[in-house]
Amino acid sequence: MTEYEILELTYSILDSMATVFAVYLTILTGYLIVAYLIGRQLDTSQVCVINTLFVAITVVQVYSVYNYAVEVESLLQMKAQLSDLTPFQHAMSQQYSMYMTALLMLFGVVASLYFFWNIRQAKASLCDHQEEL
């Protein structure tokens, strides 16, 4: 593979990573809005469906970002054998920012599930409080 082809593929993958991250943020925001607005009104089966779909979709996205990061690292190692890396390329190949992005995305999934659970717990507390009155 030529240096140009390696770089073209590398930057194409970086662009794909950005797209996956943007879609992830969109899904995460939609999930949080649903959790906040109607989370208390959903029955258990609806919550299970929503949470299962959310986890499945976001885990695929996290896995994609991780795989893209592995591929970018590999491509930059190939490029380093052909010519010196630019400062940007060197930073991309040495730092773990792309891996941290995947980890941050995973943390966002867990935090969102906790948020939904917390909203549902508020419903239970509200129902208990109304029964006491």
XYZ file of C-alpha atoms in Angstrom:
133
model
C 0.000 0.000 0.000
C 1.326 3.451 -0.808
C 1.687 6.238 1.735
C -1.195 8.104 0.121
C -3.493 5.066 0.344
C -2.589 4.512 3.988
C -3.315 8.136 4.867
C -6.520 8.214 2.832
C -7.777 5.125 4.648
C -6.658 6.494 8.026
C -8.483 9.785 7.634
C -11.512 8.017 6.209
C -11.652 5.883 9.343
C -11.276 8.969 11.546
C -14.212 10.513 9.698
C -16.245 7.342 10.268
C -15.371 7.471 13.966
C -16.684 11.026 14.165
C -19.906 9.973 12.438
C -20.414 7.024 14.795
C -19.815 9.322 17.770
C -22.355 11.861 16.462
C -24.970 9.126 16.004
C -24.151 7.828 19.492
C -24.763 11.284 20.975
C -28.070 11.521 19.116
C -29.261 8.149 20.417
C -28.033 8.931 23.926
C -29.862 12.265 23.944
C -33.067 10.680 22.671
C -32.857 7.965 25.308
C -32.349 10.513 28.097
C -35.279 12.612 26.864
C -37.533 9.549 26.784
C -36.324 8.546 30.247
C -37.011 11.985 31.667
C -40.345 12.675 30.003
C -42.107 9.312 30.119
C -39.839 6.984 32.107
C -42.206 7.000 35.074
C -45.216 6.102 32.935
C -43.752 3.051 31.192
C -44.553 -0.443 32.369
C -41.818 -2.991 32.993
C -41.982 -4.673 29.594
C -41.679 -1.335 27.792
C -38.679 -0.403 29.927
C -37.046 -3.736 29.111
C -37.549 -3.231 25.364
C -36.246 0.343 25.402
C -33.232 -0.526 27.555
C -32.368 -3.618 25.524
C -32.477 -1.713 22.257
C -30.485 1.177 23.732
C -27.772 -1.080 25.131
C -27.540 -3.165 21.959
C -27.261 -0.156 19.647
C -24.791 1.743 21.798
C -22.589 -1.286 22.488
C -22.291 -1.828 18.728
C -21.252 1.806 18.382
C -18.705 1.583 21.206
C -17.290 -1.582 19.669
C -17.084 0.138 16.282
C -15.162 3.094 17.696
C -12.787 0.720 19.474
C -12.177 -1.273 16.272
C -11.639 1.921 14.311
C -9.063 3.004 16.894
C -7.215 -0.302 16.546
C -7.220 0.049 12.758
C -5.963 3.644 12.839
C -3.123 2.611 15.129
C -2.185 -0.208 12.768
C -2.321 2.032 9.698
C -0.157 4.671 11.325
C 2.416 2.016 12.182
C 2.452 1.039 8.505
C 2.830 4.682 7.514
C 5.720 5.125 9.978
C 7.624 2.401 8.118
C 7.333 4.396 4.873
C 8.022 7.917 6.180
C 8.109 10.012 9.326
C 4.820 10.713 11.017
C 3.631 14.286 11.287
C 3.159 15.618 14.835
C -0.603 15.005 14.531
C -0.099 11.463 13.263
C 2.468 10.771 15.949
C 0.072 11.988 18.638
C -2.686 9.793 17.204
C -0.454 6.728 17.222
C 0.977 7.264 20.711
C -1.892 8.606 22.766
C -4.903 6.652 23.835
C -7.461 9.375 23.159
C -9.377 7.172 20.724
C -9.505 4.351 23.261
C -10.576 6.825 25.908
C -13.395 7.940 23.606
C -14.711 4.375 23.486
C -14.399 4.126 27.266
C -16.201 7.455 27.697
C -18.981 6.229 25.422
C -19.336 3.080 27.532
C -19.482 5.201 30.667
C -22.227 7.280 29.009
C -24.280 4.128 28.453
C -23.959 3.094 32.106
C -24.705 6.631 33.346
C -27.804 6.809 31.116
C -29.096 3.482 32.419
C -28.576 4.762 35.952
C -30.468 7.953 35.056
C -33.397 5.891 33.731
C -33.343 3.694 36.838
C -33.282 6.800 39.036
C -36.322 8.229 37.219
C -38.142 4.928 37.738
C -37.236 4.921 41.440
C -38.687 8.406 41.772
C -41.971 6.961 40.427
C -41.915 4.250 43.093
C -41.231 6.823 45.814
C -43.995 9.070 44.509
C -46.490 6.171 44.497
C -45.511 5.184 48.053
C -45.865 8.771 49.213
C -49.342 9.105 47.627
C -50.502 5.868 49.262
C -49.502 7.239 52.667
C -51.679 10.301 52.147
